[in-house]
PDB file of C-alpha atoms and ligand atoms in Angstrom:
ATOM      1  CA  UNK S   1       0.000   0.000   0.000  1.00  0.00           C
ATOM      2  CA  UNK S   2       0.996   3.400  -0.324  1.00  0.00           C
ATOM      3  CA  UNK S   3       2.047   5.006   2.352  1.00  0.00           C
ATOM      4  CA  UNK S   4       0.892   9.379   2.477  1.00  0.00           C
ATOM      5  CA  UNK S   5       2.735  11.748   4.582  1.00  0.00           C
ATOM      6  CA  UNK S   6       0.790  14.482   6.420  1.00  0.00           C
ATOM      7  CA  UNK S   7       2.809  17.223   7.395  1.00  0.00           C
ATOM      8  CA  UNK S   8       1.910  19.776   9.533  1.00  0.00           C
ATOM      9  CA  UNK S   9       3.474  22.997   9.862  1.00  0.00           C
ATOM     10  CA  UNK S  10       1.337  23.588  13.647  1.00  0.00           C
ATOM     11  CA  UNK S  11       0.250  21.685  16.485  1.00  0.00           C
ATOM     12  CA  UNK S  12      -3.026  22.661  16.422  1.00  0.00           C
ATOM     13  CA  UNK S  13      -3.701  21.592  13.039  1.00  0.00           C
ATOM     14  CA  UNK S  14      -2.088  18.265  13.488  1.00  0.00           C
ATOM     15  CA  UNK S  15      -4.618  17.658  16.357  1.00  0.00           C
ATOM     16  CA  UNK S  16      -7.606  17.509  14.047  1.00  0.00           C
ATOM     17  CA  UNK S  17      -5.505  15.484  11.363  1.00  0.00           C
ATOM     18  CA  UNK S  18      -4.717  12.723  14.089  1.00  0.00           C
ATOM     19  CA  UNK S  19      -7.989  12.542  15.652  1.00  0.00           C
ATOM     20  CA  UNK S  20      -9.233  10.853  12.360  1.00  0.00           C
ATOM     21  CA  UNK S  21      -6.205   7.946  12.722  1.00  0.00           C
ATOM     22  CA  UNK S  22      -6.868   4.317  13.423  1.00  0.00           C
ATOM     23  CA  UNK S  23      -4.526   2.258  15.082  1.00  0.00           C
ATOM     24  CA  UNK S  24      -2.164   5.267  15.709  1.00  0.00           C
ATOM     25  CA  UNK S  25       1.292   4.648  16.977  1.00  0.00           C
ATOM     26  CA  UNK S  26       4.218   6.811  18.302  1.00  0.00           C
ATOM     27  CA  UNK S  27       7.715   6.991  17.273  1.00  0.00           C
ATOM     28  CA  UNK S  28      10.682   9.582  17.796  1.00  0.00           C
ATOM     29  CA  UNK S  29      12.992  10.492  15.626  1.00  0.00           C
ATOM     30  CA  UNK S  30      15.486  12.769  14.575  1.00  0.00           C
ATOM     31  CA  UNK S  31      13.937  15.033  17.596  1.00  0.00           C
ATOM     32  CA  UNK S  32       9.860  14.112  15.570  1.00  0.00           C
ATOM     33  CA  UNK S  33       7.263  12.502  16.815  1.00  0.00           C
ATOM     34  CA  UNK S  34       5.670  10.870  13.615  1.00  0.00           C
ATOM     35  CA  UNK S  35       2.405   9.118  14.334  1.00  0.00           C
ATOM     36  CA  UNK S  36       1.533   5.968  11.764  1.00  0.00           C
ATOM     37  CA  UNK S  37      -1.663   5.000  11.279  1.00  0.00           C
ATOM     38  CA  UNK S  38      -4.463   4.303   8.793  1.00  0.00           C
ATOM     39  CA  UNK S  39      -6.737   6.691   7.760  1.00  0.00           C
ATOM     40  CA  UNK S  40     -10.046   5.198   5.940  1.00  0.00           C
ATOM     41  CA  UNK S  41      -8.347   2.445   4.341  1.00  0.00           C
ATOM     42  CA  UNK S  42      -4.922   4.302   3.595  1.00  0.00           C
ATOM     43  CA  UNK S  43      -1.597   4.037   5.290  1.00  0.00           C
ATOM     44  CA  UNK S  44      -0.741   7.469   6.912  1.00  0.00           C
ATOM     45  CA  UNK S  45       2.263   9.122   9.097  1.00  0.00           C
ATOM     46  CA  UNK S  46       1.263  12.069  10.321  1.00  0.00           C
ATOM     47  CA  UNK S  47       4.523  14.918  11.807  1.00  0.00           C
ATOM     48  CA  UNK S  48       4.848  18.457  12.727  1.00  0.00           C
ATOM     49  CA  UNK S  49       7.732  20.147  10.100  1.00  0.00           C
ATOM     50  CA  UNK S  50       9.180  22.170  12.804  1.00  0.00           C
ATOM     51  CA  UNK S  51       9.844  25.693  11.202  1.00  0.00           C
ATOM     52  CA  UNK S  52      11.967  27.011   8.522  1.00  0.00           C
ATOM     53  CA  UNK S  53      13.803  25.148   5.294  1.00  0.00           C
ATOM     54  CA  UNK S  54      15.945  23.005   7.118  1.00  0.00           C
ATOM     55  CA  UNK S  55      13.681  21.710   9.996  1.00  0.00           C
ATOM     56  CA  UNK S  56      11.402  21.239   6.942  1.00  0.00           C
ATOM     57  CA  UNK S  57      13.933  19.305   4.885  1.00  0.00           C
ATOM     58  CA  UNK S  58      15.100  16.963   7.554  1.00  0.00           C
ATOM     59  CA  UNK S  59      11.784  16.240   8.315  1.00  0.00           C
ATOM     60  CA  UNK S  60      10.698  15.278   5.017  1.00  0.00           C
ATOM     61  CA  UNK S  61      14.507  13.140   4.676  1.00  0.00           C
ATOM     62  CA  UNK S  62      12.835  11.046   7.401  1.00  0.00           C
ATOM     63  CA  UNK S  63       9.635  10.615   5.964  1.00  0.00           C
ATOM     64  CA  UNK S  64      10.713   9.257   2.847  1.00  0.00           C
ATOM     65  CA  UNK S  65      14.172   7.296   3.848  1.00  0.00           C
ATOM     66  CA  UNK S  66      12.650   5.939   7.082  1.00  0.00           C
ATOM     67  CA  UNK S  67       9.073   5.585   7.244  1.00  0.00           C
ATOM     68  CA  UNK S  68       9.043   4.671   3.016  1.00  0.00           C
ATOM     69  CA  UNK S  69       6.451   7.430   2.377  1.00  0.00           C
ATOM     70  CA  UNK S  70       5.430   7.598  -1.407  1.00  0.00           C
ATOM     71  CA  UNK S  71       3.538  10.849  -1.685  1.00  0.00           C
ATOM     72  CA  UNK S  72       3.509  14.171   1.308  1.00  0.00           C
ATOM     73  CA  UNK S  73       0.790  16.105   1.862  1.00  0.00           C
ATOM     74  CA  UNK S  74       1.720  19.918   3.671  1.00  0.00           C
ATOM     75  CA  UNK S  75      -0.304  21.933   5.263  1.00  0.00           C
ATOM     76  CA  UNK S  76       0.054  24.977   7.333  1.00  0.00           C
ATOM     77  CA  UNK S  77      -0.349  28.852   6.911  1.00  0.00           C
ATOM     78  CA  UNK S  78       1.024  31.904   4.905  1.00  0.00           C
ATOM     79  CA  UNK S  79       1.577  35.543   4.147  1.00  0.00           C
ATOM     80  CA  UNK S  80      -0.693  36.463   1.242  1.00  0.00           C
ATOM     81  CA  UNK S  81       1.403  38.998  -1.160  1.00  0.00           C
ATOM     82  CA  UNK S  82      -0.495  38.623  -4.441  1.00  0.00           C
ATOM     83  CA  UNK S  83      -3.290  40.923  -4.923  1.00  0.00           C
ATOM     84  CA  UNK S  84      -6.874  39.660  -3.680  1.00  0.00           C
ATOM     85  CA  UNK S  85      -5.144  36.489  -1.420  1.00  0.00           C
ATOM     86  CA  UNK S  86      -6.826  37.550   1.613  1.00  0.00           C
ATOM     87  CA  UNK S  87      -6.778  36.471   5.477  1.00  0.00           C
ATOM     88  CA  UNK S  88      -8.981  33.678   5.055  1.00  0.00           C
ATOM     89  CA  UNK S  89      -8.397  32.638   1.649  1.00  0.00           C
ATOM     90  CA  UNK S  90      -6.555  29.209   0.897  1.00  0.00           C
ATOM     91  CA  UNK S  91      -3.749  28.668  -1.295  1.00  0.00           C
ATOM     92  CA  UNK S  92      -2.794  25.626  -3.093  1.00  0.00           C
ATOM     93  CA  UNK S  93       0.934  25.321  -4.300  1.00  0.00           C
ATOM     94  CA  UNK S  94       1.427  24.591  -7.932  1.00  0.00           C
ATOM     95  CA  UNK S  95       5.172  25.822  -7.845  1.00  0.00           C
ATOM     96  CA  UNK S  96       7.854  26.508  -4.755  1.00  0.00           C
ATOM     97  CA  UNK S  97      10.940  28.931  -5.039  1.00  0.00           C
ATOM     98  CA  UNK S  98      13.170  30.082  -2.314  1.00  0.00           C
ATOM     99  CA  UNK S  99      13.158  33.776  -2.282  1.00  0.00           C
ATOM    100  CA  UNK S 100      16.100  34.132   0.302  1.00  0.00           C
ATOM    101  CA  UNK S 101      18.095  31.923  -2.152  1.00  0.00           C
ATOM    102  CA  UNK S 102      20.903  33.814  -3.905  1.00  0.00           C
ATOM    103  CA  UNK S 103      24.406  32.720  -5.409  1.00  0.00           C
ATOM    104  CA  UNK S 104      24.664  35.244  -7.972  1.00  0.00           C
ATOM    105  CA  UNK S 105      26.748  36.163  -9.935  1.00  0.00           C
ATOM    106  CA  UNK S 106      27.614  32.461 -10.500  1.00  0.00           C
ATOM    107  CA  UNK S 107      24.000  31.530 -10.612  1.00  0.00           C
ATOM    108  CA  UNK S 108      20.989  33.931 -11.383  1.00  0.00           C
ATOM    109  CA  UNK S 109      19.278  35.225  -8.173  1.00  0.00           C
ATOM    110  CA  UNK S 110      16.534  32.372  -6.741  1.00  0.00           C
ATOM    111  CA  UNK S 111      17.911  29.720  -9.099  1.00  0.00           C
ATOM    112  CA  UNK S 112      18.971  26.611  -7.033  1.00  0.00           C
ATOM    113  CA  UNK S 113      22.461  25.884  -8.193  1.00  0.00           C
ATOM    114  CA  UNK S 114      22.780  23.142  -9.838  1.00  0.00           C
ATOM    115  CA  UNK S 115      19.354  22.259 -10.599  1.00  0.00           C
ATOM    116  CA  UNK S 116      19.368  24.818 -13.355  1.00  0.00           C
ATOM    117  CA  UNK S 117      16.500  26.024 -11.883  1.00  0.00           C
ATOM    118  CA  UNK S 118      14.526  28.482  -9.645  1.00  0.00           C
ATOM    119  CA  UNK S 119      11.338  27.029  -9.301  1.00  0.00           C
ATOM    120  CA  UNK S 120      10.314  23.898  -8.549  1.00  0.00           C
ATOM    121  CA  UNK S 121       6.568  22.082  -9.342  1.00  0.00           C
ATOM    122  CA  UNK S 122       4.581  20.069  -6.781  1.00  0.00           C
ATOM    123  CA  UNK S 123       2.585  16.863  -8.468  1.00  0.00           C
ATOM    124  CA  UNK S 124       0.257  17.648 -11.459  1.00  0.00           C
ATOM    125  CA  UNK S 125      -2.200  14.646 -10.147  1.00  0.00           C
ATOM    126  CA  UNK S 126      -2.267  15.483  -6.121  1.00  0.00           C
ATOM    127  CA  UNK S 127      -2.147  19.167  -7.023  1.00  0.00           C
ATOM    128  CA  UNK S 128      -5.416  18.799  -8.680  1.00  0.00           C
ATOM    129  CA  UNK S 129      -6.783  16.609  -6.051  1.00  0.00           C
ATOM    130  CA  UNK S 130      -5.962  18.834  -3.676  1.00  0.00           C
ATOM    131  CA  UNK S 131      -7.641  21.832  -5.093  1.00  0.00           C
ATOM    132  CA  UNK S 132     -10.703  20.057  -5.665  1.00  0.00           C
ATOM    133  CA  UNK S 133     -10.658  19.294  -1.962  1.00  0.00           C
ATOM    134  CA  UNK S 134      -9.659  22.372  -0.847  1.00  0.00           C
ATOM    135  CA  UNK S 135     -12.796  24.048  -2.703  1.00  0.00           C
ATOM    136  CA  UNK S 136     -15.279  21.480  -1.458  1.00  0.00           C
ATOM    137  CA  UNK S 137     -13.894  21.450   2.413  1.00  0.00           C
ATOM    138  CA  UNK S 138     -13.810  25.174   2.280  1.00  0.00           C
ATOM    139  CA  UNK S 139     -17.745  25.302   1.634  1.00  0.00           C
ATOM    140  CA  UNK S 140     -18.194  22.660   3.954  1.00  0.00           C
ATOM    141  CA  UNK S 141     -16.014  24.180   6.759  1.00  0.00           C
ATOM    142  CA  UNK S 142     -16.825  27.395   5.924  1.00  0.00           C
ATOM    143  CA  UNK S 143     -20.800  26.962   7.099  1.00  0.00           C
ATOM    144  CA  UNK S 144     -20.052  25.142  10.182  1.00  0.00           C
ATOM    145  CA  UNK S 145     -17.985  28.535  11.704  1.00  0.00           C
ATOM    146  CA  UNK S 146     -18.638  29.681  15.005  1.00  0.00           C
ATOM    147  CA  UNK S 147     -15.061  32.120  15.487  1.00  0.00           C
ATOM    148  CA  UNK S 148     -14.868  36.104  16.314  1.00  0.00           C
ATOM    149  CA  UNK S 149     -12.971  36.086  13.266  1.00  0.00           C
ATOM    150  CA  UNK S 150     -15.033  37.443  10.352  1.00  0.00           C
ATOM    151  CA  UNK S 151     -13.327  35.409   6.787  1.00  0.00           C
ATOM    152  CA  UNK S 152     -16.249  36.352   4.352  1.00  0.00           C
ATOM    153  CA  UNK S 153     -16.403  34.565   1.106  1.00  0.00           C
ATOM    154  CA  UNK S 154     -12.834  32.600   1.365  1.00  0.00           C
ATOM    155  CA  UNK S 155     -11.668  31.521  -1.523  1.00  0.00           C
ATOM    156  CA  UNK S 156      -9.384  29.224  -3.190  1.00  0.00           C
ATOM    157  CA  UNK S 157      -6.390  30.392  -5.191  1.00  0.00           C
ATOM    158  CA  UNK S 158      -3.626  28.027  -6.923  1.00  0.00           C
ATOM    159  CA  UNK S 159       0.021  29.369  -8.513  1.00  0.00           C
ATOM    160  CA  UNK S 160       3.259  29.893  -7.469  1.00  0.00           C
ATOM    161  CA  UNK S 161       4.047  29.919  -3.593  1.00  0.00           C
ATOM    162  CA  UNK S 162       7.544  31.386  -2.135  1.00  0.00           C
ATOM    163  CA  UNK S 163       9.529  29.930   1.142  1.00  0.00           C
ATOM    164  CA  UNK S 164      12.003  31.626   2.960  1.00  0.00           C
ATOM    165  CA  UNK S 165      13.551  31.632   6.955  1.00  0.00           C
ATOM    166  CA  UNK S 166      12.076  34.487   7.646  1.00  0.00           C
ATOM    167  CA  UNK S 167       8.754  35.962   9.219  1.00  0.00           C
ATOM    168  CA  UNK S 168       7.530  38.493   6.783  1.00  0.00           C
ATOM    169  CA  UNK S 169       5.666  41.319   9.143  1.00  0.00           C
ATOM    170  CA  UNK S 170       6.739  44.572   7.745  1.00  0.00           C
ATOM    171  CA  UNK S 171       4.576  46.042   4.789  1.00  0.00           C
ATOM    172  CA  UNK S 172       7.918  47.369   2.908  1.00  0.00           C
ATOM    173  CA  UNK S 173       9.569  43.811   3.537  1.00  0.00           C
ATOM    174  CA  UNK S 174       6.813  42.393   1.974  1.00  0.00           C
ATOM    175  CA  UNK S 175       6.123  44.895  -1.400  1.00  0.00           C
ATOM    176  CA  UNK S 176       9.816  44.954  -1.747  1.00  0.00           C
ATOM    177  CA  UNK S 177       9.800  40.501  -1.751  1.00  0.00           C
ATOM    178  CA  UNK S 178       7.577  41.018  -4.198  1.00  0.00           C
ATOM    179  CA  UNK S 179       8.940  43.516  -6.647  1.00  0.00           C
ATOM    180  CA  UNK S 180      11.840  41.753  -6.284  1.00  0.00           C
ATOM    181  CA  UNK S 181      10.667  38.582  -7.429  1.00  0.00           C
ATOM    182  CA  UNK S 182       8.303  40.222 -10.164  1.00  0.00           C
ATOM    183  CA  UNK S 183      11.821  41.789 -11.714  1.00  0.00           C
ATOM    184  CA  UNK S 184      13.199  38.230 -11.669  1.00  0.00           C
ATOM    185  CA  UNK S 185       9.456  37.168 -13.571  1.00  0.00           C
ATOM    186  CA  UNK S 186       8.204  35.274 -10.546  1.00  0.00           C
ATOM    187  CA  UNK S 187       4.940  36.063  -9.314  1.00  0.00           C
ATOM    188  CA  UNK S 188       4.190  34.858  -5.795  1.00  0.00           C
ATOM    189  CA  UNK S 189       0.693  34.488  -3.786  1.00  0.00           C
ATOM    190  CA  UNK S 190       2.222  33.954  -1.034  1.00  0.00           C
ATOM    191  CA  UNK S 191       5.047  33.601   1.663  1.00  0.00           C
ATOM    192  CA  UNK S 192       6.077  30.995   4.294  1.00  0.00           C
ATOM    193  CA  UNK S 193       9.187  28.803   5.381  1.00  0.00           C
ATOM    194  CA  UNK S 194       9.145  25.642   4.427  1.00  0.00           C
ATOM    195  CA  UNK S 195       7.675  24.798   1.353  1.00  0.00           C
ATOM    196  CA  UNK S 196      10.314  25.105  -1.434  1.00  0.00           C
ATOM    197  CA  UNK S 197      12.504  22.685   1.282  1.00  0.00           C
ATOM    198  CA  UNK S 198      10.064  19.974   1.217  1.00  0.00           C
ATOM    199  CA  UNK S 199       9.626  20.224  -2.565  1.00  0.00           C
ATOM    200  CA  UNK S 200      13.235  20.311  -3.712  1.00  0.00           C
ATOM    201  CA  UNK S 201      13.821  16.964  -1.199  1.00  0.00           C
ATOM    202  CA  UNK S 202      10.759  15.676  -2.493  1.00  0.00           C
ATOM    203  CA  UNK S 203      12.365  16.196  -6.252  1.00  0.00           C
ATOM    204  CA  UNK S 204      15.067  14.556  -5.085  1.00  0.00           C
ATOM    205  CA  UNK S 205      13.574  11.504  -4.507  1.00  0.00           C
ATOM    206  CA  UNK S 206      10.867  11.410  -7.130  1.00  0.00           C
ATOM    207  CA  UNK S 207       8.166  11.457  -4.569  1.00  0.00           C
ATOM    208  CA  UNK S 208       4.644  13.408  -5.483  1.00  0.00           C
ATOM    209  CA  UNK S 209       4.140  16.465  -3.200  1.00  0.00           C
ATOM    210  CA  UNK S 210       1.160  18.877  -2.906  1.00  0.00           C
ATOM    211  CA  UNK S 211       0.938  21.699  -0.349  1.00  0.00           C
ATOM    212  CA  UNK S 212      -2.059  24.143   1.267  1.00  0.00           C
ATOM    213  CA  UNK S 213      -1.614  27.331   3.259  1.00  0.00           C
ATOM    214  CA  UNK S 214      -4.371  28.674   4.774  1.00  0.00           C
ATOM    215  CA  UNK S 215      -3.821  32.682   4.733  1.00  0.00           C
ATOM    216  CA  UNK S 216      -3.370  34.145   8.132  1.00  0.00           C
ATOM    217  CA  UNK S 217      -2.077  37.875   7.513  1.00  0.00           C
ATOM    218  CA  UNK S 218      -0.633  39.726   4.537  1.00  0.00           C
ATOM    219  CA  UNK S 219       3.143  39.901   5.778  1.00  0.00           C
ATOM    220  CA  UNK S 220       2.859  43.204   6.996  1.00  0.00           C
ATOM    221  CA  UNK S 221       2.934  44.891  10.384  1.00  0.00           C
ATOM    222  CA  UNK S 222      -0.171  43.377  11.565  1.00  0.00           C
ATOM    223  CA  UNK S 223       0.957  40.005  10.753  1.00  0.00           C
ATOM    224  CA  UNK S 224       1.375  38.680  13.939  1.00  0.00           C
ATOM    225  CA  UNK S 225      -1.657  39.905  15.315  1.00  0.00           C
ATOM    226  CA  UNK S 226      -4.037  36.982  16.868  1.00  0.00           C
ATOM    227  CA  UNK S 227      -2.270  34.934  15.423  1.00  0.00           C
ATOM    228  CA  UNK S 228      -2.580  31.672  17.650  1.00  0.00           C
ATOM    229  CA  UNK S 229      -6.498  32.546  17.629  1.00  0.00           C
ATOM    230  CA  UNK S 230      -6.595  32.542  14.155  1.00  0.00           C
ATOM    231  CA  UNK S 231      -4.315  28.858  14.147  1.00  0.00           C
ATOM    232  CA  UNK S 232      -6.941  26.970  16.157  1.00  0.00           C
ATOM    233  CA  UNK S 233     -10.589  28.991  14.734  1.00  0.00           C
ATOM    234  CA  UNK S 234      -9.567  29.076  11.056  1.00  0.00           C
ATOM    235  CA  UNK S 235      -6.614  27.659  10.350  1.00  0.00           C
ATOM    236  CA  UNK S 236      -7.103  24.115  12.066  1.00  0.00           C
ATOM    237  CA  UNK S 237     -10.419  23.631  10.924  1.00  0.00           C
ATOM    238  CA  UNK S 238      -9.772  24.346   7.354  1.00  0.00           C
ATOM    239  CA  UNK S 239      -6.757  21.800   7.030  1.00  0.00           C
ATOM    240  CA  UNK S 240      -8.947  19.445   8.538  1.00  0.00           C
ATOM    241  CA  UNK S 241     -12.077  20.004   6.447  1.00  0.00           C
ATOM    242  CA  UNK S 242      -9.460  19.959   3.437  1.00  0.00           C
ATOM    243  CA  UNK S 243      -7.812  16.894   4.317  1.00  0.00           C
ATOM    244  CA  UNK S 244     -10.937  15.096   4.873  1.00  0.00           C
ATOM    245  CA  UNK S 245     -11.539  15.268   1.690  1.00  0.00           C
ATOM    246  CA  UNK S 246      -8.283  14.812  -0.159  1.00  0.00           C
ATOM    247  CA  UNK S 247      -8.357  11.578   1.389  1.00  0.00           C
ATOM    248  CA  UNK S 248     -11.691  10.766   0.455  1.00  0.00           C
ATOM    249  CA  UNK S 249     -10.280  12.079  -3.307  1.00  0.00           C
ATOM    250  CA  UNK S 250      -7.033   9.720  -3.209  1.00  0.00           C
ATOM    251  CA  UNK S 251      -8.813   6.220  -1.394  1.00  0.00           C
ATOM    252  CA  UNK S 252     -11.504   6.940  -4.157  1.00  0.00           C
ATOM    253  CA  UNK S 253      -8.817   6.766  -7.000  1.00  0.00           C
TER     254      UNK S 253
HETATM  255  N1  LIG W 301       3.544  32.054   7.758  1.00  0.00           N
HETATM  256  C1  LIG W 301       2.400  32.709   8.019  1.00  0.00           C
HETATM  257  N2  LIG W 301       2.537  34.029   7.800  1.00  0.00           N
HETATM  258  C2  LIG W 301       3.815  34.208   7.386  1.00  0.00           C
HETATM  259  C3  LIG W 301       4.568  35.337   7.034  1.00  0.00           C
HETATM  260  N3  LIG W 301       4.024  36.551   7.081  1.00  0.00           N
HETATM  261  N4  LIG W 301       5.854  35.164   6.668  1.00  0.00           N
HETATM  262  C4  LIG W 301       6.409  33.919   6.658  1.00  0.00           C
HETATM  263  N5  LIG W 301       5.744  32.823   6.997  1.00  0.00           N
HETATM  264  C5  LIG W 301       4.454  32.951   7.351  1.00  0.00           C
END
């Protein structure tokens, strides 16, 4: 069977995910607690990234050399920085590029050297499962909200999502990120830390990858406002809804 990786960028999301495990057991490793399991009638290890690239890379390392996974699901939160991604919204990851990444002048700025390359795609086939799960749990979750936090109409975007170790929460750090990688013909939805990791060790190993952020600010100086309060009213809910029914999606295929 094939096993699916869950990985969590937060605790409280990774709650909801493991309540829904069968049979769950615990193992440490490499400083992780990864929690195996079956889900419906799928083989699942659920883990916390830990934040930024590297945590993000090891973790994934693990995954796929010690627990055998075949495909990784992320999920977790981001800056928006496109226009209309708002606090709320949902993004799903077509692309990953690291936009703290920069070894020119041998290599051109962002491009990951020797990979010949800047960006790097998540899976076509999980991609598009995971956007049409992403739209369907975000109606469903969307109905059942009782929060103080007023999302209204969220909405699903998909394109090109940018990682970096860095908290963006300054409105200049953010417009100039983007301009930046507009010059460079990159156009980002959104920031976090430790997507592009997970997809370039993912390409590595020729393992399918697909990755949602929920949007919880918009990188700029009130981005770290109720921000835990957002994690477990919006945030938590949302990857759970969304997972729910990616895995419905992939046991159906
Ligand atoms: N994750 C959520 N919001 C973020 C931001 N503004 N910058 C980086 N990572 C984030």
């Amino acid at each position: 069977m094939t096993k699916t990786a869950i990985v969590s960028a937060l605790l409280d999301e990774q709650r909801g995910l493991l309540g829904q495990l069968q049979n769950a057991t615990k193992q440490v490793r490499a400083g992780r607690t990864f929690w195996s399991g079956l889900w419906g009638d799928l083989e699942v290890v659920l883990v916390l990234s830990k934040v930024g690239k590297v945590a993000a890379a090891s973790t994934t390392a693990t995954l796929i050399e010690a627990f055998g996974v075949k495909r990784i699901l992320f999920t977790g939160v981001a800056g928006g920085l496109g226009d209309g991604v708002r606090v709320g919204d949902v993004v799903v990851a077509q692309e990953f590029l690291q936009h703290d990444l920069n070894s020119s002048p041998m290599f051109a700025r962002y491009e990951i050297p020797l990979y010949g390359r800047a960006r790097l795609p998540c899976d076509d086939t999980l991609t598009a499962l995971l956007l049409k799960a992403a739209n369907a749990g975000l109606t469903r979750a969307g109905s059942h909200f009782h929060h103080d936090i007023l999302i209204a109409d969220p909405c699903v975007h998909t394109g090109l999502v940018a990682s970096g170790d860095q908290f963006v929460s300054c409105a200049e750090d953010a417009t100039r990120l983007r301009a930046d990688l507009q010059a460079a013909g990159h156009d980002a939805l959104a920031v976090e830390m430790e997507g592009a990791a997970v997809a370039q060790v993912c390409f590595d190993h020729g393992v399918p990858f697909a990755a949602m952020r929920t949007i919880s600010d918009r990188a700029d100086d009130k981005a770290h406002i109720d921000f835990s309060a957002f994690i477990q009213q919006v945030a938590s809910p949302y990857a759970l809804a969304i997972v729910q029914e990616f895995m419905k999606l992939l046991s159906k295929r």
